[in-house]
Coordinates of C-alpha atoms in Angstrom, one line a residue:
Chain A
M1 CA 0.0 0.0 0.0
N2 CA 1.3 3.4 -1.0
K3 CA 0.9 6.2 1.5
K4 CA 0.2 9.8 0.7
L5 CA 3.2 12.0 0.9
L6 CA 1.4 14.4 3.2
N7 CA 0.4 11.6 5.6
I8 CA 4.0 10.5 5.9
T9 CA 5.2 14.0 6.8
T10 CA 2.3 14.5 9.2
R11 CA 2.9 11.1 10.8
S12 CA 6.6 11.8 11.3
F13 CA 5.9 15.2 12.8
L14 CA 3.4 13.7 15.2
R15 CA 5.8 10.9 16.1
Y16 CA 8.6 13.3 16.7
S17 CA 6.5 15.6 18.9
V18 CA 5.1 12.8 21.0
I19 CA 8.6 11.3 21.5
I20 CA 10.0 14.7 22.5
L21 CA 7.1 15.3 24.9
I22 CA 7.4 11.9 26.5
I23 CA 11.1 12.3 27.0
C24 CA 10.6 15.9 28.3
A25 CA 7.9 15.0 30.8
P26 CA 10.1 13.2 33.3
L27 CA 13.0 15.6 32.6
F28 CA 10.7 18.5 33.3
Y29 CA 9.5 16.8 36.5
F30 CA 13.0 16.2 37.8
M31 CA 14.2 19.6 36.8
S32 CA 11.3 21.4 38.6
H33 CA 11.6 19.1 41.6
W34 CA 15.3 19.8 41.9
L35 CA 14.6 23.5 41.6
Y36 CA 11.9 23.3 44.2
V37 CA 14.1 21.5 46.7
Y38 CA 16.9 23.9 46.0
E39 CA 14.7 26.9 46.6
T40 CA 13.3 25.4 49.8
D41 CA 16.8 24.6 51.1
E42 CA 17.8 28.2 50.4
I43 CA 14.7 29.5 52.3
L44 CA 15.6 27.3 55.2
S45 CA 19.2 28.7 55.2
F46 CA 17.9 32.3 55.0
H47 CA 15.5 31.7 57.9
K48 CA 18.3 30.3 60.1
K49 CA 20.6 33.2 59.0
A50 CA 17.8 35.7 59.9
F51 CA 17.2 34.0 63.3
V52 CA 20.9 34.1 64.1
E53 CA 21.3 37.7 63.0
N54 CA 18.0 39.1 64.3
E55 CA 17.5 37.2 67.5
L56 CA 20.9 36.0 68.7
H57 CA 23.3 38.8 67.8
N58 CA 21.0 41.4 69.1
G59 CA 21.2 39.5 72.3
N60 CA 17.5 39.8 73.1
F61 CA 17.0 36.0 72.9
S62 CA 17.9 34.1 76.1
E63 CA 17.7 30.5 77.2
K64 CA 14.3 31.0 78.9
D65 CA 12.8 32.2 75.6
I66 CA 13.5 28.8 74.1
E67 CA 10.4 27.2 75.7
V68 CA 8.1 30.0 74.5
W69 CA 9.6 29.9 71.0
N70 CA 9.2 26.2 70.6
K71 CA 5.7 26.5 71.9
Y72 CA 4.5 29.1 69.3
N73 CA 6.7 28.0 66.3
R74 CA 5.3 25.1 64.5
D75 CA 8.1 24.7 62.1
V76 CA 11.1 25.9 64.0
E77 CA 12.4 24.2 67.1
I78 CA 15.5 24.8 69.3
V79 CA 16.6 21.7 71.0
P80 CA 19.7 20.9 73.2
D81 CA 22.9 20.1 71.3
T82 CA 22.4 17.0 69.2
G83 CA 26.1 17.0 68.2
V84 CA 25.7 18.3 64.6
Q85 CA 28.8 20.2 63.7
K86 CA 27.7 22.2 60.7
D87 CA 24.4 23.1 58.9
S88 CA 22.9 20.0 57.2
I89 CA 19.7 19.8 55.2
F90 CA 17.9 16.5 54.3
G91 CA 14.6 15.2 53.2
T92 CA 12.3 13.4 55.5
I93 CA 8.7 12.3 55.8
Y94 CA 6.3 13.0 58.7
F95 CA 2.9 11.8 59.2
D96 CA 0.4 14.6 59.2
P97 CA -2.5 13.8 61.6
F98 CA -4.8 16.5 60.1
A99 CA -4.4 15.4 56.5
N100 CA -4.1 11.8 57.7
E101 CA -1.2 11.1 55.3
S102 CA 2.5 11.2 55.1
E103 CA 4.0 14.5 53.8
P104 CA 7.5 15.1 52.5
F105 CA 9.6 17.7 54.3
R106 CA 13.0 19.4 54.1
E107 CA 14.6 19.7 57.4
L108 CA 17.6 21.9 58.5
W109 CA 19.7 21.0 61.5
A110 CA 22.2 23.7 62.5
P111 CA 24.4 24.2 65.5
I112 CA 23.8 27.6 67.3
E113 CA 25.1 29.1 70.5
I114 CA 22.8 30.9 73.0
N115 CA 24.7 32.7 75.8
G116 CA 27.7 30.5 75.1
K117 CA 25.7 27.2 75.3
R118 CA 25.4 25.0 72.3
Y119 CA 21.9 24.2 70.9
T120 CA 20.6 22.8 67.6
Y121 CA 18.3 24.8 65.5
I122 CA 15.8 22.6 63.6
E123 CA 13.5 24.0 60.9
K124 CA 11.3 21.9 58.6
N125 CA 9.4 23.0 55.5
N126 CA 6.6 21.1 53.9
L127 CA 7.0 20.1 50.2
V128 CA 4.3 19.6 47.7
E129 CA 3.4 15.9 47.5
M130 CA 5.3 14.0 44.8
E131 CA 2.2 12.2 43.5
D132 CA 0.3 15.4 43.0
M133 CA 3.2 16.9 41.0
V134 CA 3.6 13.8 38.8
Y135 CA -0.1 13.9 38.0
T136 CA -0.1 17.6 37.2
V137 CA 2.9 17.3 34.9
A138 CA 1.5 14.3 33.2
F139 CA -1.9 15.9 32.7
M140 CA -0.3 19.0 31.4
F141 CA 1.8 17.1 28.9
L142 CA -1.0 15.0 27.7
L143 CA -3.0 18.2 27.1
I144 CA -0.1 19.6 25.1
I145 CA 0.2 16.4 23.0
L146 CA -3.5 16.5 22.2
I147 CA -3.5 20.1 21.2
L148 CA -0.4 19.5 19.1
M149 CA -1.9 16.5 17.4
L150 CA -5.1 18.2 16.5
G151 CA -3.2 21.2 15.3
I152 CA -0.9 19.2 13.1
I153 CA -3.7 17.2 11.6
F154 CA -5.8 20.3 10.9
L155 CA -2.8 22.1 9.4
S156 CA -1.8 19.2 7.2
N157 CA -5.3 18.8 5.9
R158 CA -5.4 22.4 5.1
L159 CA -2.0 22.2 3.5
A160 CA -3.2 19.2 1.4
K161 CA -5.9 21.3 0.0
N162 CA -4.0 24.5 -0.5
L163 CA -0.3 23.8 -0.8
W164 CA -0.6 20.5 -2.6
G165 CA -3.6 21.5 -4.7
P166 CA -1.7 22.4 -7.8
F167 CA 0.3 19.2 -7.6
Y168 CA -2.9 17.1 -7.5
D169 CA -4.2 19.2 -10.4
T170 CA -1.1 18.4 -12.5
L171 CA -1.4 14.7 -11.5
S172 CA -5.0 14.4 -12.7
Q173 CA -4.1 16.2 -15.9
I174 CA -1.2 13.9 -16.8
R175 CA -3.2 10.9 -15.8
S176 CA -5.9 11.7 -18.3
F177 CA -3.4 12.6 -21.0
E178 CA -3.0 10.2 -23.9
I179 CA -0.3 10.7 -26.5
D180 CA -2.5 9.6 -29.4
K181 CA -5.3 12.0 -28.5
D182 CA -5.2 15.7 -29.4
T183 CA -6.0 17.1 -26.0
K184 CA -3.0 18.4 -24.2
P185 CA -2.9 19.2 -20.5
H186 CA -3.0 22.9 -19.5
F187 CA -1.0 23.5 -16.3
Q188 CA -1.9 26.7 -14.4
N189 CA 0.7 29.0 -12.9
T190 CA 0.9 27.8 -9.3
G191 CA 3.0 30.5 -7.8
I192 CA 5.2 27.9 -6.2
E193 CA 8.6 27.4 -7.8
E194 CA 8.9 23.6 -7.5
F195 CA 5.5 23.1 -9.0
N196 CA 6.1 25.5 -11.8
Q197 CA 9.4 23.7 -12.5
L198 CA 7.5 20.4 -12.6
N199 CA 4.9 21.8 -14.9
T200 CA 7.3 23.3 -17.3
S201 CA 9.3 20.1 -17.4
L202 CA 6.2 18.1 -18.0
D203 CA 5.0 20.5 -20.7
R204 CA 8.4 20.2 -22.5
L205 CA 8.3 16.4 -22.1
I206 CA 4.8 16.2 -23.5
E207 CA 5.4 18.6 -26.4
K208 CA 8.6 16.7 -27.4
N209 CA 7.0 13.3 -27.2
T210 CA 3.9 14.4 -29.0
A211 CA 6.0 15.8 -31.8
I212 CA 8.1 12.6 -32.0
Y213 CA 4.9 10.5 -31.9
K214 CA 3.3 12.5 -34.7
N215 CA 6.5 12.3 -36.8
Q216 CA 6.6 8.6 -36.3
R217 CA 2.9 8.2 -37.2
E218 CA 3.3 10.3 -40.3
F219 CA 6.5 8.4 -41.2
V220 CA 4.8 5.1 -41.0
E221 CA 1.9 6.3 -43.1
N222 CA 4.1 8.0 -45.7
A223 CA 6.5 5.0 -45.8
A224 CA 3.6 2.6 -46.3
H225 CA 2.2 4.8 -49.1
E226 CA 5.5 5.3 -50.8
L227 CA 6.0 1.5 -50.8
Q228 CA 2.8 0.9 -52.7
T229 CA 4.3 2.1 -56.0
P230 CA 7.5 -0.1 -55.9
L231 CA 5.3 -3.0 -54.7
A232 CA 3.0 -2.4 -57.7
L233 CA 6.0 -2.4 -60.0
F234 CA 7.3 -5.6 -58.4
Q235 CA 3.9 -7.2 -58.7
T236 CA 3.1 -6.3 -62.3
K237 CA 6.5 -7.3 -63.5
L238 CA 6.2 -10.6 -61.8
D239 CA 2.8 -11.1 -63.5
N240 CA 4.4 -10.4 -66.9
L241 CA 7.5 -12.5 -66.2
S242 CA 5.2 -15.5 -65.4
Q243 CA 3.9 -15.2 -69.0
A244 CA 7.3 -15.8 -70.5
E245 CA 7.6 -18.9 -72.7
N246 CA 10.0 -21.8 -72.1
L247 CA 10.3 -21.2 -68.4
T248 CA 11.9 -24.2 -66.6
K249 CA 10.6 -25.9 -63.6
D250 CA 13.1 -24.3 -61.4
Q251 CA 12.2 -20.9 -62.7
F252 CA 8.6 -21.5 -62.1
E253 CA 9.4 -22.4 -58.5
I254 CA 11.4 -19.2 -58.1
L255 CA 8.5 -17.2 -59.5
E256 CA 6.1 -18.9 -57.1
S257 CA 8.2 -18.1 -54.1
L258 CA 8.6 -14.5 -55.4
N259 CA 4.9 -14.3 -55.7
N260 CA 4.5 -15.4 -52.1
D261 CA 7.1 -12.9 -51.0
V262 CA 5.5 -10.0 -52.7
S263 CA 2.0 -10.8 -51.4
R264 CA 3.5 -11.1 -47.9
L265 CA 5.1 -7.7 -48.3
N266 CA 1.9 -6.4 -49.6
R267 CA 0.0 -7.7 -46.6
L268 CA 2.5 -6.3 -44.2
N269 CA 2.2 -2.9 -45.9
K270 CA -1.6 -2.9 -45.9
N271 CA -1.6 -3.8 -42.2
L272 CA 0.8 -1.0 -41.4
L273 CA -1.4 1.4 -43.4
L274 CA -4.5 0.2 -41.6
L275 CA -2.8 0.7 -38.2
S276 CA -1.7 4.2 -39.0
K277 CA -5.2 5.0 -40.4
I278 CA -6.7 3.8 -37.1
D279 CA -4.2 5.9 -35.2
N280 CA -5.1 8.9 -37.4
E281 CA -8.8 8.3 -36.6
A282 CA -9.7 7.9 -40.2
Y283 CA -12.5 5.5 -39.1
F284 CA -14.6 7.6 -36.8
E285 CA -18.0 7.3 -38.3
K286 CA -20.1 4.9 -36.3
E287 CA -23.3 3.1 -37.1
S288 CA -25.2 0.1 -35.9
V289 CA -23.4 -3.1 -36.9
S290 CA -24.8 -6.6 -36.4
V291 CA -22.0 -9.0 -35.5
N292 CA -24.2 -12.1 -36.1
N293 CA -25.1 -10.9 -39.6
Y294 CA -21.5 -10.3 -40.6
I295 CA -20.3 -13.7 -39.3
N296 CA -23.1 -15.6 -40.9
K297 CA -22.6 -13.8 -44.2
H298 CA -18.9 -14.6 -44.4
L299 CA -19.0 -17.9 -42.6
D300 CA -18.7 -19.9 -45.8
F301 CA -15.5 -18.0 -46.7
F302 CA -14.0 -18.7 -43.3
I303 CA -15.1 -22.3 -43.2
E304 CA -13.4 -22.7 -46.6
Q305 CA -10.2 -21.2 -45.3
A306 CA -10.4 -23.4 -42.2
N307 CA -11.2 -26.6 -44.1
S308 CA -8.1 -26.2 -46.2
K309 CA -6.2 -26.7 -43.0
H310 CA -8.6 -29.5 -41.8
I311 CA -10.1 -27.3 -39.1
T312 CA -13.7 -27.4 -38.1
V313 CA -15.7 -24.3 -37.2
N314 CA -18.4 -24.4 -34.5
T315 CA -20.6 -21.4 -33.9
Q316 CA -22.7 -20.6 -30.9
L317 CA -24.4 -17.4 -32.1
S318 CA -27.7 -17.6 -30.1
H319 CA -27.2 -14.2 -28.7
E320 CA -27.9 -11.3 -31.1
L321 CA -25.0 -8.9 -30.9
T322 CA -25.4 -5.5 -32.3
L323 CA -22.8 -2.8 -31.8
T324 CA -22.6 0.9 -32.5
A325 CA -19.2 1.1 -34.1
N326 CA -17.4 1.8 -37.3
P327 CA -18.5 -1.0 -39.7
I328 CA -15.1 -1.3 -41.5
L329 CA -13.2 -1.6 -38.2
T330 CA -15.6 -4.1 -36.8
E331 CA -15.3 -6.2 -39.9
V332 CA -11.5 -6.0 -39.8
L333 CA -11.6 -7.0 -36.1
I334 CA -13.8 -10.1 -36.8
N335 CA -11.7 -11.1 -39.9
N336 CA -8.5 -10.8 -37.9
L337 CA -9.9 -12.9 -35.0
F338 CA -11.1 -15.5 -37.5
L339 CA -7.8 -15.7 -39.5
N340 CA -5.8 -15.6 -36.3
A341 CA -7.8 -18.6 -35.0
I342 CA -7.1 -20.4 -38.3
R343 CA -3.5 -19.5 -38.6
H344 CA -2.5 -20.5 -35.1
N345 CA -4.4 -23.8 -35.1
V346 CA -3.3 -27.4 -35.3
K347 CA -4.2 -29.9 -38.0
N348 CA -7.7 -31.4 -37.3
G349 CA -8.2 -28.7 -34.8
S350 CA -11.3 -26.7 -34.2
I351 CA -12.5 -23.1 -33.8
T352 CA -15.5 -22.1 -31.6
I353 CA -17.2 -18.7 -32.0
T354 CA -19.5 -17.6 -29.3
T355 CA -21.6 -14.5 -28.9
G356 CA -22.7 -13.4 -25.5
T357 CA -25.0 -10.6 -24.4
N358 CA -22.0 -8.3 -24.6
S359 CA -19.1 -10.3 -25.7
L360 CA -17.6 -12.1 -28.7
T361 CA -15.3 -15.0 -28.1
F362 CA -13.0 -16.9 -30.5
S363 CA -11.5 -20.1 -29.1
N364 CA -9.1 -22.3 -31.1
T365 CA -7.2 -25.4 -30.4
G366 CA -3.5 -24.9 -30.4
N367 CA -0.4 -26.6 -29.3
G368 CA 2.1 -25.5 -26.8
S369 CA 1.5 -23.3 -23.9
S370 CA -0.1 -20.1 -22.9
L371 CA 1.1 -17.1 -24.8
D372 CA 3.0 -14.3 -23.2
E373 CA 0.2 -11.8 -22.5
E374 CA 2.5 -8.9 -22.1
K375 CA 4.0 -9.2 -25.6
L376 CA 1.0 -10.8 -27.2
F377 CA -0.5 -7.6 -28.6
N378 CA 2.8 -5.8 -29.5
R379 CA 3.4 -5.0 -33.1
F380 CA 5.6 -7.6 -34.8
S381 CA 5.6 -9.8 -31.8
K382 CA 5.4 -13.4 -32.9
S383 CA 5.2 -16.5 -30.7
D384 CA 6.4 -18.6 -33.6
P385 CA 9.0 -16.8 -35.6
S386 CA 8.5 -19.2 -38.6
S387 CA 4.8 -18.5 -38.9
P388 CA 3.7 -16.7 -42.1
G389 CA 1.9 -14.0 -40.2
N390 CA 3.5 -10.6 -39.9
G391 CA 2.8 -10.1 -36.2
L392 CA 0.4 -7.3 -36.8
G393 CA -2.9 -9.1 -36.6
L394 CA -3.3 -9.0 -32.8
A395 CA -1.9 -5.5 -32.7
I396 CA -4.6 -4.4 -35.1
I397 CA -7.2 -6.3 -33.0
K398 CA -5.9 -4.6 -29.8
R399 CA -5.9 -1.1 -31.4
I400 CA -9.5 -1.5 -32.7
T401 CA -10.6 -2.5 -29.2
E402 CA -8.8 0.5 -27.8
V403 CA -10.3 3.1 -30.0
N404 CA -13.7 1.7 -29.2
N405 CA -13.1 1.4 -25.5
W406 CA -13.7 -2.4 -25.6
Q407 CA -11.8 -4.9 -23.5
I408 CA -9.9 -7.9 -24.9
E409 CA -9.1 -10.8 -22.7
Y410 CA -6.8 -13.7 -23.5
Q411 CA -7.1 -17.1 -21.8
F412 CA -5.5 -20.4 -22.2
N413 CA -6.7 -23.7 -20.9
N414 CA -7.0 -27.3 -22.0
N415 CA -4.8 -26.5 -25.1
S416 CA -7.3 -23.9 -26.2
H417 CA -6.5 -20.3 -26.8
S418 CA -9.4 -17.9 -26.5
F419 CA -9.8 -14.3 -27.2
A420 CA -12.9 -12.6 -25.7
I421 CA -13.9 -9.1 -26.7
K422 CA -16.2 -7.4 -24.1
F423 CA -18.2 -4.6 -25.6
Chain B
M1 CA -10.9 -2.4 -77.2
K2 CA -8.9 0.7 -76.7
I3 CA -7.7 1.9 -73.3
L4 CA -5.8 4.9 -72.1
I5 CA -3.4 4.5 -69.2
I6 CA -2.8 7.7 -67.3
E7 CA 0.1 6.9 -65.1
D8 CA 3.3 8.9 -64.3
E9 CA 5.3 5.8 -63.5
P10 CA 6.4 4.6 -66.9
A11 CA 7.4 1.1 -65.7
I12 CA 3.9 0.4 -64.5
A13 CA 2.3 1.7 -67.7
N14 CA 4.7 -0.5 -69.7
S15 CA 3.9 -3.5 -67.6
I16 CA 0.2 -3.0 -68.2
I17 CA 0.7 -2.5 -71.9
E18 CA 2.8 -5.7 -72.1
Y19 CA 0.1 -7.7 -70.3
M20 CA -2.9 -6.4 -72.1
T21 CA -1.8 -6.2 -75.7
P22 CA -1.8 -10.0 -76.4
N23 CA -5.4 -10.1 -75.1
A24 CA -6.7 -7.9 -77.8
I25 CA -6.5 -4.6 -75.9
I26 CA -5.0 -1.6 -77.6
C27 CA -3.2 0.6 -75.0
E28 CA -2.1 4.2 -75.1
S29 CA -0.4 5.9 -72.3
A30 CA -0.1 9.4 -70.9
A31 CA 2.4 10.4 -68.1
T32 CA 1.0 13.8 -67.3
A33 CA -2.5 15.3 -66.8
K34 CA -1.8 17.7 -69.7
E35 CA -1.0 14.9 -72.1
A36 CA -3.9 12.9 -70.9
M37 CA -6.4 15.7 -71.5
E38 CA -5.1 16.2 -75.0
K39 CA -5.7 12.6 -75.8
I40 CA -9.1 12.5 -74.1
E41 CA -10.3 15.4 -76.2
L42 CA -9.1 13.9 -79.4
Y43 CA -10.1 10.3 -79.1
N44 CA -12.7 8.0 -77.5
Y45 CA -11.5 5.2 -75.3
D46 CA -13.4 2.2 -74.0
C47 CA -11.7 2.5 -70.7
I48 CA -9.4 4.9 -69.0
L49 CA -7.0 3.8 -66.2
L50 CA -6.4 6.8 -64.0
D51 CA -3.6 7.3 -61.4
L52 CA -4.7 10.0 -59.0
M53 CA -1.3 11.4 -58.3
L54 CA 0.2 13.0 -61.3
P55 CA 3.1 15.4 -61.5
D56 CA 1.1 18.3 -62.9
G57 CA -2.2 17.8 -61.2
D58 CA -4.7 15.7 -59.5
G59 CA -6.6 12.8 -61.2
F60 CA -9.8 14.2 -59.9
E61 CA -9.4 17.2 -62.3
I62 CA -9.4 14.8 -65.2
L63 CA -12.6 13.2 -63.9
R64 CA -14.3 16.6 -63.8
E65 CA -13.0 17.5 -67.3
L66 CA -14.5 14.2 -68.6
R67 CA -17.8 15.1 -67.2
M68 CA -17.7 18.6 -68.7
L69 CA -16.9 17.1 -72.1
Q70 CA -19.8 14.7 -71.5
K71 CA -17.6 11.8 -72.3
T72 CA -18.8 8.3 -71.4
D73 CA -15.4 6.6 -71.3
G74 CA -15.3 4.1 -68.4
V75 CA -12.8 5.0 -65.7
I76 CA -10.9 2.8 -63.4
I77 CA -8.9 4.6 -60.7
I78 CA -5.6 2.9 -60.0
S79 CA -4.1 4.6 -57.0
A80 CA -1.5 4.0 -54.3
K81 CA -3.4 6.3 -51.9
E82 CA -6.4 4.5 -50.7
T83 CA -8.7 6.1 -48.2
L84 CA -12.4 5.8 -47.9
D85 CA -12.7 9.5 -48.8
T86 CA -10.7 9.3 -52.1
R87 CA -12.6 6.2 -53.1
I88 CA -16.0 7.9 -52.5
E89 CA -14.9 11.1 -54.1
G90 CA -13.6 9.3 -57.1
L91 CA -16.8 7.3 -57.6
Q92 CA -18.9 10.3 -57.1
L93 CA -17.0 12.2 -59.7
G94 CA -17.9 9.5 -62.2
A95 CA -15.2 6.8 -61.9
D96 CA -16.6 3.3 -62.4
D97 CA -14.1 1.3 -60.4
Y98 CA -11.3 1.7 -57.9
L99 CA -8.2 -0.5 -57.7
T100 CA -5.5 0.0 -55.1
K101 CA -1.9 -0.4 -56.0
P102 CA -0.4 -2.9 -55.9
F103 CA -2.6 -5.1 -57.9
H104 CA -2.4 -8.2 -60.1
L105 CA -2.5 -7.5 -63.8
S106 CA -4.9 -10.4 -64.2
E107 CA -7.3 -8.6 -61.8
L108 CA -7.0 -5.4 -63.8
L109 CA -7.7 -7.2 -67.0
V110 CA -11.0 -8.7 -65.8
R111 CA -12.0 -5.4 -64.2
I112 CA -11.5 -3.7 -67.6
Q113 CA -13.5 -6.4 -69.4
A114 CA -16.3 -6.2 -66.9
L115 CA -16.4 -2.4 -67.2
I116 CA -16.5 -2.5 -71.0
R117 CA -19.3 -5.1 -70.9
R118 CA -21.3 -2.8 -68.6
K119 CA -20.6 0.2 -70.7
N120 CA -21.7 -1.4 -74.0
F121 CA -25.4 -1.8 -73.7
S122 CA -25.5 -4.3 -76.5
G123 CA -27.5 -6.7 -74.5
N124 CA -24.8 -9.3 -74.8
N125 CA -24.5 -10.8 -71.4
I126 CA -23.0 -14.1 -72.6
I127 CA -19.3 -14.8 -72.5
S128 CA -18.5 -17.9 -74.4
F129 CA -15.4 -19.9 -75.0
H130 CA -15.9 -22.7 -77.5
E131 CA -18.5 -25.1 -76.0
I132 CA -18.7 -23.1 -72.7
S133 CA -20.9 -20.1 -72.2
V134 CA -21.4 -18.0 -69.1
D135 CA -24.5 -15.8 -68.6
I136 CA -23.4 -12.9 -66.5
L137 CA -26.9 -11.7 -65.6
S138 CA -28.5 -15.0 -64.6
K139 CA -25.2 -16.3 -63.2
S140 CA -25.3 -19.6 -65.0
V141 CA -22.8 -21.8 -66.9
S142 CA -23.7 -24.1 -69.7
V143 CA -21.6 -26.6 -71.8
N144 CA -23.1 -27.3 -75.2
N145 CA -26.3 -25.7 -74.0
T146 CA -26.6 -28.0 -71.0
K147 CA -26.7 -26.0 -67.7
L148 CA -24.2 -26.8 -65.0
D149 CA -24.7 -26.8 -61.3
V150 CA -21.9 -24.4 -60.2
T151 CA -21.4 -22.2 -57.1
K152 CA -21.0 -18.5 -57.3
K153 CA -17.3 -18.8 -56.5
E154 CA -16.9 -21.2 -59.3
I155 CA -18.5 -18.9 -61.8
D156 CA -16.3 -16.1 -60.5
L157 CA -13.3 -18.4 -61.0
L158 CA -14.4 -19.4 -64.5
L159 CA -14.8 -15.8 -65.6
F160 CA -11.4 -14.9 -64.1
L161 CA -9.8 -17.8 -66.0
I162 CA -11.5 -17.1 -69.3
G163 CA -10.9 -13.4 -69.0
N164 CA -7.2 -14.1 -68.6
Q165 CA -7.1 -16.7 -71.3
G166 CA -3.6 -17.7 -72.3
K167 CA -2.1 -16.2 -69.2
V168 CA -0.4 -18.0 -66.4
L169 CA -2.2 -17.1 -63.2
S170 CA -0.5 -17.5 -59.8
K171 CA -2.4 -19.1 -57.0
G172 CA -2.0 -15.9 -55.1
A173 CA -3.7 -13.8 -57.9
I174 CA -6.6 -16.3 -58.0
A175 CA -6.9 -16.3 -54.2
E176 CA -7.0 -12.6 -54.1
H177 CA -9.6 -12.3 -56.8
L178 CA -11.8 -14.9 -55.1
S179 CA -11.5 -13.5 -51.6
G180 CA -12.1 -9.8 -52.5
D181 CA -11.8 -7.5 -49.5
M182 CA -10.5 -10.3 -47.4
A183 CA -7.4 -10.8 -49.6
D184 CA -5.2 -8.5 -47.6
M185 CA -5.3 -10.8 -44.7
L186 CA -4.9 -14.2 -46.3
D187 CA -1.6 -16.0 -46.0
N188 CA -2.8 -19.3 -47.2
H189 CA -3.8 -19.9 -50.9
D190 CA -4.5 -23.6 -50.6
F191 CA -8.2 -23.2 -50.9
V192 CA -7.7 -22.3 -54.6
Y193 CA -6.8 -25.8 -55.4
A194 CA -10.1 -27.2 -54.1
H195 CA -12.1 -24.7 -56.3
I196 CA -10.0 -25.5 -59.4
K197 CA -10.5 -29.2 -58.8
N198 CA -14.3 -28.9 -58.5
L199 CA -14.7 -26.6 -61.5
K200 CA -12.5 -28.9 -63.6
K201 CA -14.6 -31.9 -62.5
K202 CA -17.9 -30.3 -63.3
L203 CA -16.8 -29.0 -66.7
A204 CA -15.4 -32.4 -67.6
K205 CA -18.5 -34.2 -66.5
A206 CA -20.6 -31.9 -68.8
G207 CA -18.4 -32.9 -71.7
S208 CA -16.2 -29.9 -71.9
A209 CA -12.5 -30.1 -73.0
D210 CA -10.0 -29.6 -70.3
Y211 CA -8.9 -25.9 -70.7
I212 CA -7.5 -25.5 -67.2
K213 CA -3.8 -26.3 -67.4
T214 CA -1.7 -26.7 -64.3
V215 CA 1.5 -24.7 -64.5
Y216 CA 4.0 -26.5 -62.3
G217 CA 4.6 -24.8 -59.0
L218 CA 3.1 -21.5 -60.0
G219 CA -0.6 -21.8 -60.7
Y220 CA -3.0 -22.3 -63.6
K221 CA -3.6 -21.2 -67.1
W222 CA -6.8 -21.3 -69.3
S223 CA -5.8 -22.3 -72.8
D224 CA -7.2 -24.3 -75.7
E225 CA -3.8 -25.2 -77.1

């Protein structure tokens, strides 16, 4: 499955932002936690410093004040010397009977001297609960992710419509472009450099290819026309040469093979002309054509052709098949299918022609295996290089189905090749 | 019978002359439209073979000129350029038949004969060769006044052979004549043999001499020698 370009960029943007946010969330948590603790510690140190400077150095704090101080200060306590030598701050947990849960605290223990006697100053500061902070951070980040995602999806959809609009326009135009048709794509000025470059390159490519294609087409038609005159010369001279008296047996044989060669050349040339005429849309007039009538009318001729190779012809023409198509092309199509079925048959083989409600099928016995479907309809592609056909029959069939928008299907089973045209 | 060949390729004109002359057809040729017009104005022809592409003009001009002069010469267009349009335009301008190059001279010969037969309203629809006679209108063949049971293809074949009497006909030429529009696609001429065999048998049974000679390897020849 191919993905849309825009989806890929959107998806990678989304993936990147989610990853960044997920990595950042704990980082953010630890950073803010560390900062919080640092600030709390600093406050503890300030408080102690202020106590020492304001209360002790002024000398208005004496030993008997300790009891009162301790009584009214919930967070600061002065206790007899516990033996701490210098200020130390650490984290600890106390059970809060009011909140009925454990609370994290930072606690400072510092040695102080009141009237020459050593005491320990203890101050504790309540911290925000860890759990609460984790929840808050996580919630905040989820919210950011959500907003970001919605934003990116919304933006990319809008971009798809606006930014990529000209691209999709170009795409649909080149998709409907066919080199053998006269309609050329018209790209609009997009105002975006890359797209304009793409469009001008496409324009140049199309123009060049169309010119080459046209040249080629004209060349084939002109060449085929020009060949008619020398072929006519060849043919008429051979006809006259055959009238010569006293020809030997060998000479007759040479004449016969020359006759075959010239008629082969002739056929090849006529088929090339036919193909280029179809390409040039010389056969555009359409009318109602009865396939059944045509087959029945010429069946004798085809049976005669088939019988000379000991091939039997079966017809199942119960369905009336009437088309709106060019009568000449339809006849060429049926003739080619018929002769193809005769040519690539085996001795004592058979041909079955079936009309359906909307299809015509020619099946013929054949030896060997399934034909290569890819090359089957190519010009001058022959499965058997020694066959007398020129490899244009199926190309003509294919071309006729193409100009009429019909489908052709090839199948091979039980040693039988079948070509079905769906109208 | 006198015909005019308007054809700028001298080799083709010469080939036609060479083939037609022994079969009692007098040929004249013109390589340009100007030369052709001079001849048409001076003489009457039973049939004119007209190439559409001429160095000094277009064959259609000659057709228009013929009409203006109210000439009734039969015209067969022989052209390398075959499209439906040129064919229709040619026939509308008064041409009687259209033959695309390349063609077999034997085919051209029977077309000329058929055209001349149609043009001469003498009421003679019978083609005869010794004891054999073919009625073109009723499509019947009789030998010594006894009718034969023959198919349409066999009459066609017989007329082709008699029309080209004394000529060696290749199987290919006969096959193309018999298969008409389908000829361009055929690569197998074996069916000719079956038709020849049947016709020979039927003629022999009715008491006709054997005029169909097999030319080894090449084809057949209608001859009373």
